[in-house]
Short mmCIF file of C-alpha atoms and ligand atoms in Angstrom, two decimals:
data_model
loop_
_atom_site.label_atom_id
_atom_site.label_comp_id
_atom_site.label_asym_id
_atom_site.label_seq_id
_atom_site.Cartn_x
_atom_site.Cartn_y
_atom_site.Cartn_z
CA MET A 1 37.91 92.76 47.44
CA GLU A 2 40.06 93.53 44.43
CA ARG A 3 40.80 97.00 43.18
CA PRO A 4 42.63 97.46 39.90
CA LEU A 5 46.17 98.72 40.49
CA SER A 6 46.80 101.82 38.42
CA ILE A 7 49.20 104.72 38.44
CA ASN A 8 46.27 106.94 39.45
CA ASP A 9 46.56 105.51 42.97
CA PHE A 10 49.80 107.44 43.48
CA LEU A 11 48.51 110.83 42.46
CA ARG A 12 45.17 110.37 44.21
CA ARG A 13 46.93 109.78 47.51
CA ALA A 14 49.27 112.75 47.07
CA VAL A 15 46.31 115.04 46.40
CA GLN A 16 44.27 113.69 49.30
CA VAL A 17 47.02 113.85 51.88
CA TYR A 18 49.31 116.65 50.69
CA PRO A 19 47.24 119.00 48.46
CA ASP A 20 49.12 122.18 49.40
CA ARG A 21 52.66 120.86 49.41
CA VAL A 22 55.05 121.76 46.62
CA ALA A 23 55.00 118.72 44.33
CA VAL A 24 57.26 119.67 41.43
CA VAL A 25 60.00 122.23 41.04
CA ASP A 26 60.56 122.58 37.31
CA GLU A 27 63.96 123.09 35.67
CA PRO A 28 64.59 126.86 35.74
CA ASP A 29 66.97 126.82 32.78
CA GLN A 30 65.02 125.49 29.81
CA PRO A 31 63.78 126.78 26.44
CA ALA A 32 60.10 126.67 27.50
CA PRO A 33 58.94 128.86 30.38
CA PRO A 34 59.22 126.72 33.54
CA ILE A 35 55.81 125.61 34.78
CA GLY A 36 54.82 125.98 38.43
CA PRO A 37 56.05 125.40 41.11
CA LEU A 38 53.03 123.10 41.33
CA THR A 39 51.39 121.85 44.50
CA TRP A 40 49.92 118.36 44.42
CA ALA A 41 46.46 119.88 43.95
CA GLY A 42 47.78 122.07 41.14
CA PHE A 43 49.63 119.17 39.55
CA ASP A 44 46.50 117.01 39.64
CA ASP A 45 44.45 119.81 38.12
CA ARG A 46 46.86 120.21 35.20
CA ALA A 47 47.16 116.43 34.68
CA LYS A 48 43.36 116.22 34.48
CA GLY A 49 43.42 119.13 32.05
CA HIS A 50 45.92 117.23 29.86
CA ALA A 51 43.58 114.22 29.82
CA ALA A 52 40.64 116.47 28.89
CA TRP A 53 42.72 117.90 26.02
CA LEU A 54 43.33 114.35 24.75
CA ASP A 55 39.55 113.84 24.98
CA ASP A 56 39.09 116.94 22.81
CA LEU A 57 41.55 115.54 20.26
CA GLY A 58 39.56 112.31 20.14
CA VAL A 59 42.45 110.10 21.32
CA ALA A 60 40.66 106.95 22.49
CA VAL A 61 41.58 104.78 25.47
CA GLY A 62 44.59 102.71 24.34
CA GLY A 63 45.67 105.43 21.85
CA ARG A 64 49.39 106.19 21.85
CA VAL A 65 50.91 109.58 22.67
CA ALA A 66 54.63 109.93 21.96
CA ILE A 67 56.77 112.40 23.88
CA ILE A 68 60.36 113.40 23.14
CA SER A 69 61.63 115.65 25.83
CA GLN A 70 64.40 116.26 28.26
CA ASN A 71 63.18 116.00 31.83
CA SER A 72 60.48 118.55 32.53
CA ALA A 73 57.46 119.12 34.74
CA ARG A 74 55.29 118.88 31.62
CA MET A 75 56.62 115.42 30.90
CA LEU A 76 55.76 114.38 34.47
CA LEU A 77 52.25 115.77 33.93
CA SER A 78 51.93 113.73 30.74
CA PHE A 79 52.60 110.49 32.60
CA TYR A 80 49.50 111.14 34.69
CA GLY A 81 47.32 112.95 32.16
CA CYS A 82 47.97 110.42 29.47
CA CYS A 83 48.44 107.01 31.19
CA GLY A 84 46.08 108.05 33.99
CA SER A 85 43.25 108.39 31.49
CA GLY A 86 43.88 105.02 29.81
CA ARG A 87 46.06 106.27 26.96
CA VAL A 88 49.54 104.93 26.37
CA LEU A 89 52.57 107.16 26.71
CA VAL A 90 55.57 106.42 24.47
CA PRO A 91 58.57 108.25 25.99
CA ILE A 92 61.32 108.54 23.36
CA ASN A 93 65.03 109.00 23.97
CA PHE A 94 65.80 112.64 23.10
CA ARG A 95 69.31 111.74 21.94
CA LEU A 96 68.04 109.86 18.89
CA VAL A 97 68.27 111.28 15.38
CA GLU A 98 65.32 111.90 13.11
CA GLU A 99 65.21 108.53 11.34
CA GLU A 100 65.36 106.66 14.65
CA VAL A 101 62.54 108.73 16.14
CA ALA A 102 60.54 108.34 12.93
CA TYR A 103 60.69 104.56 13.27
CA ILE A 104 59.37 104.62 16.84
CA VAL A 105 56.61 107.12 16.12
CA GLU A 106 55.49 105.07 13.16
CA HIS A 107 55.86 101.66 14.76
CA SER A 108 53.96 102.67 17.89
CA GLY A 109 51.22 104.29 15.81
CA ALA A 110 51.40 107.43 17.92
CA GLU A 111 48.45 109.72 17.26
CA VAL A 112 49.98 112.70 19.00
CA LEU A 113 53.59 113.84 19.26
CA LEU A 114 54.73 116.09 22.11
CA VAL A 115 58.18 117.65 21.75
CA ASP A 116 60.53 119.81 23.74
CA PRO A 117 61.24 123.16 21.97
CA GLU A 118 64.87 122.13 21.45
CA LEU A 119 63.69 119.17 19.38
CA ALA A 120 61.04 121.05 17.40
CA ASP A 121 63.16 121.05 14.22
CA LEU A 122 63.70 117.33 14.43
CA ALA A 123 59.97 116.81 14.96
CA ALA A 124 59.12 119.11 12.02
CA GLY A 125 61.09 116.75 9.81
CA LEU A 126 58.83 113.90 10.82
CA GLY A 127 55.79 115.73 9.47
CA HIS A 128 53.43 114.22 12.05
CA PRO A 129 50.14 116.13 11.65
CA ARG A 130 49.54 116.36 15.40
CA THR A 131 52.82 117.68 16.71
CA PHE A 132 52.73 120.00 19.73
CA VAL A 133 55.69 121.87 21.18
CA LEU A 134 55.80 121.78 24.98
CA GLY A 135 55.44 125.19 26.58
CA ASP A 136 53.91 126.81 23.47
CA ASP A 137 50.39 126.76 24.85
CA ASP A 138 49.95 125.42 28.38
CA ASP A 139 46.33 126.63 28.45
CA LEU A 140 45.62 124.23 25.62
CA LEU A 141 47.79 121.19 26.52
CA TYR A 142 47.78 121.40 30.31
CA PRO A 143 44.74 123.56 31.13
CA THR A 144 43.33 124.07 34.64
CA GLY A 145 39.77 123.53 35.84
CA ARG A 146 38.79 120.79 33.39
CA THR A 147 37.17 117.45 34.08
CA PRO A 148 38.22 114.66 31.71
CA ALA A 149 36.01 111.76 30.64
CA PRO A 150 36.16 109.12 33.39
CA TRP A 151 38.40 106.08 32.86
CA VAL A 152 37.75 102.92 34.84
CA PRO A 153 41.28 101.66 35.51
CA ASP A 154 42.29 98.30 34.15
CA GLU A 155 45.49 97.02 35.72
CA ARG A 156 46.31 94.89 32.68
CA ALA A 157 46.05 97.84 30.31
CA THR A 158 49.32 99.05 28.80
CA ALA A 159 50.41 102.30 30.43
CA THR A 160 53.65 102.96 28.55
CA ILE A 161 55.58 101.58 25.61
CA ASN A 162 59.30 102.07 26.14
CA TYR A 163 61.53 101.42 23.16
CA THR A 164 64.78 99.70 23.94
CA SER A 165 67.79 98.77 21.86
CA GLY A 166 68.38 95.09 22.14
CA THR A 167 69.47 92.18 20.06
CA THR A 168 67.78 93.35 16.89
CA ALA A 169 68.68 96.08 14.43
CA ARG A 170 65.49 97.96 15.31
CA PRO A 171 64.45 98.85 18.85
CA LYS A 172 61.63 96.87 20.43
CA GLY A 173 58.61 98.45 22.11
CA VAL A 174 58.27 97.15 25.67
CA GLN A 175 54.65 97.25 26.82
CA LEU A 176 54.41 97.90 30.54
CA THR A 177 51.02 97.64 32.17
CA HIS A 178 49.60 99.65 35.06
CA ARG A 179 50.13 96.58 37.22
CA ASN A 180 53.79 96.36 36.16
CA LEU A 181 54.41 100.02 36.97
CA TRP A 182 52.50 99.83 40.25
CA VAL A 183 54.35 96.80 41.59
CA ASN A 184 57.72 98.19 40.49
CA ALA A 185 57.07 101.59 42.09
CA VAL A 186 55.79 100.16 45.37
CA THR A 187 58.49 97.54 45.85
CA PHE A 188 61.27 99.90 44.78
CA SER A 189 60.02 102.61 47.16
CA LEU A 190 59.78 100.10 49.97
CA HIS A 191 63.40 99.02 49.45
CA LEU A 192 64.54 102.64 49.40
CA GLY A 193 62.36 103.65 52.32
CA VAL A 194 60.79 106.53 50.37
CA SER A 195 58.82 108.88 52.60
CA ASP A 196 57.12 112.26 52.54
CA ARG A 197 60.44 113.79 53.64
CA ASP A 198 62.12 112.80 50.40
CA VAL A 199 63.17 115.34 47.81
CA TYR A 200 64.06 113.56 44.59
CA LEU A 201 66.39 115.02 41.99
CA HIS A 202 65.65 113.80 38.46
CA THR A 203 69.20 113.02 37.34
CA LEU A 204 67.84 110.01 35.47
CA PRO A 205 66.12 110.70 32.14
CA LEU A 206 62.37 110.21 32.44
CA PHE A 207 62.30 108.39 29.10
CA HIS A 208 64.53 105.67 30.57
CA VAL A 209 62.06 103.08 31.90
CA ASN A 210 59.83 105.94 33.08
CA GLY A 211 62.54 107.24 35.38
CA TRP A 212 62.69 103.73 36.97
CA GLY A 213 59.20 104.34 38.42
CA MET A 214 60.20 107.27 40.65
CA PRO A 215 57.47 109.51 39.16
CA PHE A 216 54.99 107.09 40.75
CA GLY A 217 56.44 105.85 44.07
CA LEU A 218 57.64 109.25 45.23
CA THR A 219 54.33 110.84 44.29
CA GLY A 220 52.36 108.25 46.27
CA MET A 221 54.34 109.14 49.36
CA GLY A 222 53.96 112.89 48.83
CA GLY A 223 57.67 113.53 48.21
CA ARG A 224 58.94 116.41 46.10
CA HIS A 225 60.21 116.19 42.51
CA VAL A 226 63.06 118.48 41.51
CA VAL A 227 63.49 118.44 37.74
CA LEU A 228 66.99 118.46 36.25
CA ARG A 229 67.29 118.89 32.51
CA LYS A 230 70.96 118.28 31.92
CA VAL A 231 73.35 116.08 33.85
CA ASP A 232 76.28 118.13 35.12
CA GLY A 233 78.27 117.21 38.23
CA ALA A 234 78.56 120.69 39.75
CA GLU A 235 74.93 121.53 38.97
CA ILE A 236 73.82 118.33 40.70
CA LEU A 237 75.73 119.35 43.83
CA ARG A 238 74.24 122.86 43.70
CA ARG A 239 70.68 121.53 43.37
CA ILE A 240 71.23 119.09 46.21
CA GLU A 241 72.26 122.01 48.38
CA ASP A 242 69.60 124.49 47.25
CA GLU A 243 66.64 122.11 47.17
CA GLY A 244 67.48 119.86 50.12
CA VAL A 245 67.65 116.78 47.89
CA THR A 246 67.68 113.39 49.64
CA LEU A 247 67.48 110.91 46.77
CA LEU A 248 68.76 110.49 43.22
CA CYS A 249 69.28 107.74 40.65
CA GLY A 250 71.69 107.31 37.76
CA ALA A 251 74.18 105.28 35.79
CA PRO A 252 77.74 104.94 37.13
CA ALA A 253 78.80 107.71 34.67
CA VAL A 254 76.61 110.19 36.61
CA ILE A 255 78.42 109.31 39.83
CA THR A 256 81.77 109.80 38.09
CA MET A 257 80.70 113.31 37.07
CA VAL A 258 79.60 114.13 40.61
CA LEU A 259 82.87 112.84 42.05
CA GLU A 260 84.86 114.95 39.57
CA ALA A 261 82.87 118.05 40.55
CA ALA A 262 83.24 117.23 44.24
CA ALA A 263 87.05 117.28 43.88
CA THR A 264 86.98 121.06 43.28
CA TRP A 265 83.84 121.90 45.28
CA GLU A 266 84.42 124.59 47.88
CA GLY A 267 83.02 123.88 51.34
CA PRO A 268 81.31 120.77 52.67
CA ILE A 269 79.78 118.42 50.12
CA PRO A 270 76.01 118.97 50.05
CA GLY A 271 73.79 116.16 51.30
CA ARG A 272 76.41 114.44 53.50
CA ASP A 273 74.68 111.83 55.71
CA ARG A 274 71.39 112.61 53.97
CA VAL A 275 71.51 111.63 50.29
CA ARG A 276 71.00 108.11 49.00
CA VAL A 277 72.07 107.48 45.46
CA VAL A 278 70.73 104.56 43.46
CA VAL A 279 72.95 103.24 40.68
CA ALA A 280 72.25 100.80 37.84
CA GLY A 281 72.91 100.26 34.18
CA ALA A 282 76.35 98.74 34.58
CA PRO A 283 78.38 97.32 37.45
CA PRO A 284 80.02 100.31 39.15
CA PRO A 285 83.70 99.91 40.08
CA THR A 286 84.34 99.24 43.78
CA THR A 287 86.51 102.37 43.94
CA THR A 288 83.50 104.46 42.89
CA ILE A 289 81.34 102.90 45.60
CA GLU A 290 84.02 103.64 48.19
CA ALA A 291 84.34 107.22 46.97
CA VAL A 292 80.57 107.76 47.31
CA GLU A 293 80.81 106.84 50.97
CA LEU A 294 84.13 108.51 51.79
CA GLU A 295 84.21 111.60 49.60
CA LEU A 296 80.52 112.42 49.35
CA GLY A 297 79.20 110.85 52.56
CA TRP A 298 76.16 109.55 50.66
CA GLU A 299 74.58 106.12 50.89
CA PHE A 300 75.25 103.98 47.83
CA ILE A 301 72.53 101.58 46.63
CA GLN A 302 72.82 99.38 43.56
CA ILE A 303 69.89 97.96 41.63
CA TYR A 304 69.73 95.79 38.54
CA GLY A 305 67.00 95.44 35.97
CA LEU A 306 65.91 96.07 32.40
CA THR A 307 63.34 98.09 30.53
CA GLU A 308 61.48 94.78 30.17
CA THR A 309 61.23 94.47 33.96
CA SER A 310 59.93 97.98 34.73
CA PRO A 311 62.99 97.89 35.71
CA VAL A 312 63.78 96.68 39.25
CA LEU A 313 64.78 93.02 39.71
CA THR A 314 67.40 93.26 42.44
CA VAL A 315 68.40 95.69 45.15
CA ASN A 316 71.70 95.88 46.99
CA ARG A 317 71.51 98.17 49.98
CA SER A 318 73.84 98.07 52.95
CA ARG A 319 72.35 95.85 55.66
CA ALA A 320 72.77 95.95 59.41
CA GLU A 321 75.41 93.21 59.19
CA TYR A 322 77.62 95.50 57.09
CA ASP A 323 77.82 98.24 59.73
CA GLU A 324 80.93 96.76 61.31
CA LEU A 325 82.78 96.30 58.01
CA THR A 326 85.41 98.59 56.56
CA THR A 327 84.38 100.86 53.70
CA HIS A 328 86.37 98.68 51.34
CA GLU A 329 84.67 95.44 52.42
CA ARG A 330 81.26 97.07 52.28
CA ALA A 331 81.97 98.44 48.79
CA ARG A 332 82.92 94.97 47.59
CA LEU A 333 79.60 93.58 48.79
CA LEU A 334 77.66 96.51 47.33
CA GLY A 335 79.41 95.94 44.00
CA ARG A 336 77.11 92.99 43.33
CA ALA A 337 73.85 93.59 41.49
CA GLY A 338 71.86 92.65 44.59
CA ALA A 339 69.27 90.34 46.07
CA PRO A 340 65.89 89.83 44.38
CA SER A 341 63.46 92.66 45.07
CA LEU A 342 60.23 91.76 46.83
CA SER A 343 58.09 89.47 44.63
CA THR A 344 60.93 88.72 42.20
CA GLU A 345 62.24 85.20 41.68
CA LEU A 346 65.65 84.75 40.05
CA SER A 347 67.42 81.78 38.57
CA VAL A 348 70.42 81.11 36.36
CA SER A 349 70.05 78.80 33.35
CA PRO A 350 72.56 75.97 32.79
CA ASP A 351 74.42 78.17 30.29
CA GLY A 352 74.67 81.03 32.77
CA GLU A 353 71.83 83.34 31.69
CA VAL A 354 69.96 85.24 34.38
CA LEU A 355 66.24 84.37 34.36
CA ALA A 356 63.51 86.23 36.21
CA ARG A 357 59.90 85.90 37.24
CA SER A 358 58.23 88.97 38.59
CA ASN A 359 55.07 91.05 38.53
CA THR A 360 57.23 93.69 36.88
CA VAL A 361 58.02 91.65 33.76
CA LEU A 362 56.57 93.11 30.53
CA SER A 363 53.27 91.88 29.13
CA SER A 364 54.66 91.68 25.59
CA TYR A 365 56.63 93.58 22.99
CA TRP A 366 54.47 95.86 20.90
CA ASP A 367 53.61 94.21 17.61
CA ASN A 368 56.39 91.63 17.88
CA PRO A 369 55.04 88.21 18.96
CA ALA A 370 58.23 86.38 17.93
CA ALA A 371 60.40 88.50 20.23
CA THR A 372 57.85 88.13 23.05
CA GLU A 373 57.86 84.37 22.73
CA GLU A 374 61.63 84.22 22.76
CA ALA A 375 61.98 86.49 25.80
CA LEU A 376 59.31 84.69 27.82
CA SER A 377 59.93 81.04 26.89
CA ASP A 378 59.72 78.33 29.62
CA GLY A 379 57.79 80.63 31.93
CA TRP A 380 60.85 82.77 32.66
CA PHE A 381 61.93 86.13 31.39
CA HIS A 382 65.33 85.78 29.70
CA THR A 383 67.47 88.78 30.58
CA GLY A 384 70.30 88.15 28.12
CA ASP A 385 72.73 88.87 30.98
CA GLY A 386 75.18 86.32 32.31
CA GLY A 387 75.44 86.03 36.07
CA THR A 388 75.92 83.99 39.21
CA ILE A 389 73.91 83.84 42.43
CA GLU A 390 75.71 83.35 45.71
CA ASP A 391 74.19 83.70 49.19
CA GLY A 392 71.05 84.95 47.46
CA TYR A 393 72.93 87.82 45.77
CA LEU A 394 73.23 88.19 42.02
CA THR A 395 76.43 89.30 40.32
CA ILE A 396 76.35 90.22 36.62
CA THR A 397 79.45 88.79 35.01
CA ASP A 398 78.81 88.73 31.31
CA ARG A 399 76.38 89.70 28.59
CA LYS A 400 74.84 87.01 26.42
CA LYS A 401 73.13 89.54 24.18
CA ASP A 402 74.92 91.65 21.63
CA VAL A 403 74.43 94.88 23.50
CA ILE A 404 76.92 97.52 24.59
CA ILE A 405 76.08 99.67 27.60
CA SER A 406 77.69 103.09 27.40
CA GLY A 407 76.88 105.75 29.98
CA GLY A 408 73.91 103.64 31.10
CA GLU A 409 72.26 103.56 27.67
CA ASN A 410 71.86 100.39 25.63
CA VAL A 411 73.47 100.35 22.23
CA SER A 412 72.66 97.51 19.86
CA SER A 413 75.89 96.52 18.08
CA ILE A 414 73.82 95.12 15.24
CA GLU A 415 72.11 98.45 14.74
CA VAL A 416 75.45 100.30 14.58
CA GLU A 417 76.90 97.66 12.22
CA ASP A 418 73.83 97.97 10.04
CA ALA A 419 74.19 101.75 9.81
CA LEU A 420 77.94 101.61 9.05
CA LEU A 421 77.50 98.97 6.35
CA HIS A 422 75.53 101.54 4.38
CA HIS A 423 78.79 103.41 3.85
CA PRO A 424 79.86 102.71 0.25
CA HIS A 425 83.49 101.94 1.19
CA ILE A 426 82.92 99.78 4.27
CA ARG A 427 82.94 96.10 3.40
CA GLU A 428 82.78 94.50 6.83
CA VAL A 429 82.34 95.79 10.32
CA ALA A 430 82.11 94.42 13.85
CA VAL A 431 80.94 96.66 16.66
CA ILE A 432 81.98 95.71 20.18
CA GLY A 433 82.12 97.31 23.61
CA ILE A 434 85.48 97.78 25.28
CA PRO A 435 86.03 98.75 28.92
CA ASP A 436 86.23 102.46 29.60
CA GLU A 437 86.67 104.24 32.92
CA ARG A 438 84.27 107.07 32.16
CA TRP A 439 81.48 105.50 30.09
CA GLY A 440 81.63 101.92 31.35
CA GLU A 441 81.94 100.60 27.85
CA LEU A 442 83.07 102.36 24.72
CA VAL A 443 81.38 101.69 21.38
CA THR A 444 84.19 100.47 19.15
CA ALA A 445 84.04 99.62 15.45
CA LEU A 446 86.45 97.22 13.77
CA VAL A 447 86.29 98.09 10.09
CA VAL A 448 87.38 96.39 6.88
CA THR A 449 87.24 98.78 3.91
CA ASP A 450 87.02 97.95 0.22
CA GLY A 451 90.61 99.18 -0.14
CA THR A 452 89.73 102.87 -0.17
CA ASP A 453 91.78 105.00 2.20
CA LEU A 454 89.08 105.89 4.70
CA GLY A 455 89.64 108.02 7.80
CA ALA A 456 88.03 107.45 11.19
CA ASP A 457 86.61 111.00 11.06
CA GLU A 458 84.80 110.26 7.84
CA ILE A 459 83.17 107.18 9.35
CA ILE A 460 82.13 109.09 12.45
CA THR A 461 80.59 111.89 10.39
CA PHE A 462 78.67 109.29 8.40
CA ALA A 463 77.47 107.54 11.59
CA ARG A 464 76.25 110.85 13.02
CA GLU A 465 73.74 111.20 10.21
CA HIS A 466 72.05 107.93 11.08
CA LEU A 467 72.57 107.28 14.77
CA GLY A 468 71.95 109.03 18.08
CA GLY A 469 75.10 110.55 19.62
CA TYR A 470 75.63 107.91 22.29
CA LYS A 471 75.70 105.13 19.66
CA ILE A 472 78.50 106.67 17.55
CA PRO A 473 81.70 104.61 17.70
CA ARG A 474 84.22 106.49 19.85
CA ARG A 475 87.03 104.34 18.62
CA ILE A 476 87.62 102.93 15.16
CA GLU A 477 90.22 100.35 14.22
CA PHE A 478 90.93 99.26 10.68
CA ARG A 479 91.47 95.57 10.05
CA ASP A 480 92.32 93.43 7.03
CA GLU A 481 89.78 90.83 8.07
CA LEU A 482 87.49 89.92 10.96
CA ALA A 483 87.41 86.59 12.80
CA ARG A 484 84.41 84.55 11.65
CA THR A 485 83.03 81.08 12.31
CA ALA A 486 82.93 78.40 9.63
CA THR A 487 79.41 79.53 8.80
CA GLY A 488 80.57 83.11 8.37
CA LYS A 489 79.23 84.51 11.66
CA LEU A 490 81.34 87.18 13.34
CA GLN A 491 83.23 85.78 16.33
CA LYS A 492 82.45 88.64 18.68
CA ALA A 493 83.92 86.90 21.74
CA LYS A 494 87.25 86.48 19.97
CA LEU A 495 87.22 90.07 18.72
CA ARG A 496 86.47 91.37 22.19
CA GLU A 497 89.06 89.20 23.91
CA PRO A 498 92.21 91.36 23.61
CA PHE A 499 90.38 94.35 25.06
CA TRP A 500 89.01 92.44 28.05
CA ALA A 501 92.02 90.24 28.84
CA GLY A 502 92.75 89.79 32.55
CA ARG A 503 89.35 90.99 33.73
CA GLU A 504 87.16 88.91 35.98
CA ARG A 505 83.88 90.26 34.58
CA LYS A 506 83.13 90.72 30.92
CA VAL A 507 80.93 93.74 31.57
CA HIS A 508 82.04 97.15 32.80
P1 LIG B 1 67.91 98.92 29.85
O1 LIG B 1 66.85 98.05 29.29
O2 LIG B 1 68.31 100.02 28.92
O3 LIG B 1 67.53 99.44 31.19
O4 LIG B 1 69.24 98.04 30.03
C1 LIG B 1 69.22 96.87 30.79
C2 LIG B 1 70.58 96.24 30.85
O5 LIG B 1 71.48 97.06 31.61
C3 LIG B 1 70.60 94.91 31.57
O6 LIG B 1 70.18 93.85 30.74
C4 LIG B 1 72.05 94.80 31.98
O7 LIG B 1 72.86 94.33 30.92
C5 LIG B 1 72.43 96.24 32.27
N1 LIG B 1 72.39 96.52 33.72
C6 LIG B 1 71.41 97.16 34.40
N2 LIG B 1 71.71 97.25 35.71
C7 LIG B 1 72.91 96.66 35.88
C8 LIG B 1 73.76 96.41 37.01
N3 LIG B 1 73.44 96.84 38.24
N4 LIG B 1 74.91 95.72 36.79
C9 LIG B 1 75.24 95.29 35.56
N5 LIG B 1 74.51 95.51 34.45
C10 LIG B 1 73.35 96.17 34.61
#
């Protein structure tokens, strides 16, 4: 027998087994009135209501619904109401500026736009005729007691389109199917040992690869979601204490914030010997991994993956053999990206690029066959990351693609260069990432002007008008010229070199 795998499996099980349990604790401090707390039965009811509302609007199966929101219970409901009824959710990074959001809304052909109240002004500028502000009218958007039109799940149907900054000036829309999301959620949860005792704190933005699939896996096991709207070290510790959190995910920068807050925390650190923290986005320093174990008493787990892979490709979790090791030795081993997750096959091409085959690899980029063909050539997914595999464990050592990862978010250097070149007095620019203790990598612009005396502040102000905050160059250096090849191409490796000298890995 074959049953189509769909994200509805997760919610159906939660409702059947745990109808009266608290499912979601919404963020108390947000511009919209917090919704809930919702039990799994209540959550299911509202998700169905959301689907019925999309029926009323006439959004057909396969129609796109864009959402720009900080983490919220309503956004979690939309994953189920929208994707669970055969529509496609397009979660958009809330740090983007209007012109960036406009491109995604237009390119995805979104028929409906859902926005957090804080972003209502930005959305108004887009002039989308079907814009709805979350929290304005829950009885309309997330009503109770409604029965939506039935959808017969199709595991190959696209569930979400997640836009990601990559090697092109414009972001690409990664189409992830129900099957992709299902396999990712189930294998990831298996590796983490997710159970109905888990309380998950949403430190990871839901727009980022659908919160790495946690909205699905945790739900299927009947765990509890605790929504966090804004990442703040002390607030994370407080929530862990108050809500009995056992599990969280984030970029290394999130861990740094927690460690800083822990240094002045009064009393025992919450969650000692209970919390597991999953880190990805960049290779965390060994000292950070050690500090997680020693100062917080939490279990550190590293994963590696991309938006294009739903995201999980590898997992590095302490194994029985590591029990006898010192913290330092264990941290060194956990500093690698990890071993392939269940059902993932990894390889490294002759020129050092990490290649993957997995049921979690995207079906295609939305409306971009050329990019799809390039990414999936030779029957492998090309990650654009440089790495080595030893004893079955992958280490990421380099980045083949022109991408900077700052605070766990991808920044396309080409996109930033493109924006800066619109400045009337900038003649040439190269944007590179340089190592930074707090953000992993710092977006840095090397600028050649037309001779005008231009200040760094002026360039930053200009960049702010066109680019989301995390893409703005934090450091600007003026140069007389930039190293180029004979054919005029920027020599990025050469430009990066002085900043990375003496380091083993060329990623941070
Ligand atoms: P995104 O598509 O935004 O999730 O970014 C994916 C990229 O993040 C990968 O291609 C890697 O360059 C980087 N990345 C993710 N996890 C890790 C990790 N554990 N170690 C090193 N780099 C990572």
